[in-house]
Amino acid sequence: GEDIGKTVAGVFQAGDKYMGKHVGICSERKTVKDICQIISSKLGVDAQYNCVEPDMYRKFGFPGAEELSNMFQMFRDFGDAAVPADIDIVKELNPNVMSFEEFVEANKDAIRAVMDS
């Protein structure tokens, strides 16, 4: 949230430079394997990726399951094109944008609490 807000503020502060343009916000691109390795390392757990097909995910029945499954399907089908973002522009707008590893480190306790619930 904080990184997004600072980046959006940078867009507004840039004046007309981004007027009418799409600015995707992403600090880096990570594979699921990379994400699992970071979580395992930072939290001392064995994080594993278990692929769930979008059609199966839609059947989970919790609020938002269908919307999340649509998002996961879009990522699967279109990869980086699903969320176009120029990481260099994001870092120009917000030089202090966190990496995923920094995010996990800064939010260890909250992540552990969710994992333990």
Short mmCIF file of N, CA and C in Angstrom, two decimals, residues 50-73:
data_model
loop_
_atom_site.label_atom_id
_atom_site.label_comp_id
_atom_site.label_asym_id
_atom_site.label_seq_id
_atom_site.Cartn_x
_atom_site.Cartn_y
_atom_site.Cartn_z
N ASN A 50 1.79 -24.90 -4.96
CA ASN A 50 0.88 -25.95 -5.40
C ASN A 50 -0.05 -25.32 -6.42
N CYS A 51 0.15 -25.66 -7.67
CA CYS A 51 -0.65 -25.08 -8.75
C CYS A 51 -2.10 -25.55 -8.64
N VAL A 52 -3.01 -24.60 -8.64
CA VAL A 52 -4.44 -24.89 -8.65
C VAL A 52 -5.00 -24.23 -9.91
N GLU A 53 -5.60 -25.02 -10.76
CA GLU A 53 -6.17 -24.48 -12.00
C GLU A 53 -7.30 -23.51 -11.68
N PRO A 54 -7.45 -22.45 -12.48
CA PRO A 54 -8.49 -21.45 -12.22
C PRO A 54 -9.89 -22.04 -12.06
N ASP A 55 -10.25 -23.01 -12.86
CA ASP A 55 -11.60 -23.60 -12.73
C ASP A 55 -11.80 -24.24 -11.37
N MET A 56 -10.78 -24.88 -10.85
CA MET A 56 -10.87 -25.48 -9.51
C MET A 56 -10.92 -24.38 -8.44
N TYR A 57 -10.10 -23.35 -8.60
CA TYR A 57 -10.05 -22.24 -7.63
C TYR A 57 -11.42 -21.57 -7.51
N ARG A 58 -12.12 -21.43 -8.64
CA ARG A 58 -13.45 -20.81 -8.63
C ARG A 58 -14.42 -21.57 -7.74
N LYS A 59 -14.20 -22.86 -7.56
CA LYS A 59 -15.10 -23.71 -6.78
C LYS A 59 -14.83 -23.67 -5.29
N PHE A 60 -13.79 -22.95 -4.86
CA PHE A 60 -13.46 -22.92 -3.44
C PHE A 60 -14.56 -22.26 -2.61
N GLY A 61 -15.32 -21.34 -3.21
CA GLY A 61 -16.51 -20.83 -2.57
C GLY A 61 -16.34 -19.72 -1.55
N PHE A 62 -15.14 -19.26 -1.31
CA PHE A 62 -15.00 -18.15 -0.36
C PHE A 62 -15.23 -16.84 -1.10
N PRO A 63 -15.60 -15.77 -0.38
CA PRO A 63 -15.82 -14.48 -1.06
C PRO A 63 -14.57 -14.03 -1.81
N GLY A 64 -14.73 -13.76 -3.08
CA GLY A 64 -13.62 -13.31 -3.91
C GLY A 64 -12.92 -14.42 -4.67
N ALA A 65 -13.31 -15.68 -4.45
CA ALA A 65 -12.64 -16.80 -5.12
C ALA A 65 -12.73 -16.69 -6.63
N GLU A 66 -13.90 -16.30 -7.14
CA GLU A 66 -14.05 -16.20 -8.59
C GLU A 66 -13.18 -15.09 -9.16
N GLU A 67 -13.15 -13.94 -8.47
CA GLU A 67 -12.33 -12.82 -8.95
C GLU A 67 -10.85 -13.17 -8.92
N LEU A 68 -10.41 -13.83 -7.84
CA LEU A 68 -9.00 -14.23 -7.75
C LEU A 68 -8.66 -15.24 -8.84
N SER A 69 -9.58 -16.18 -9.08
CA SER A 69 -9.30 -17.18 -10.12
C SER A 69 -9.18 -16.52 -11.49
N ASN A 70 -9.99 -15.50 -11.73
CA ASN A 70 -9.88 -14.77 -13.01
C ASN A 70 -8.51 -14.10 -13.12
N MET A 71 -8.05 -13.50 -12.02
CA MET A 71 -6.75 -12.84 -12.02
C MET A 71 -5.64 -13.88 -12.27
N PHE A 72 -5.71 -15.01 -11.56
CA PHE A 72 -4.68 -16.04 -11.74
C PHE A 72 -4.69 -16.58 -13.17
N GLN A 73 -5.88 -16.73 -13.75
CA GLN A 73 -5.97 -17.20 -15.13
C GLN A 73 -5.35 -16.19 -16.09
#
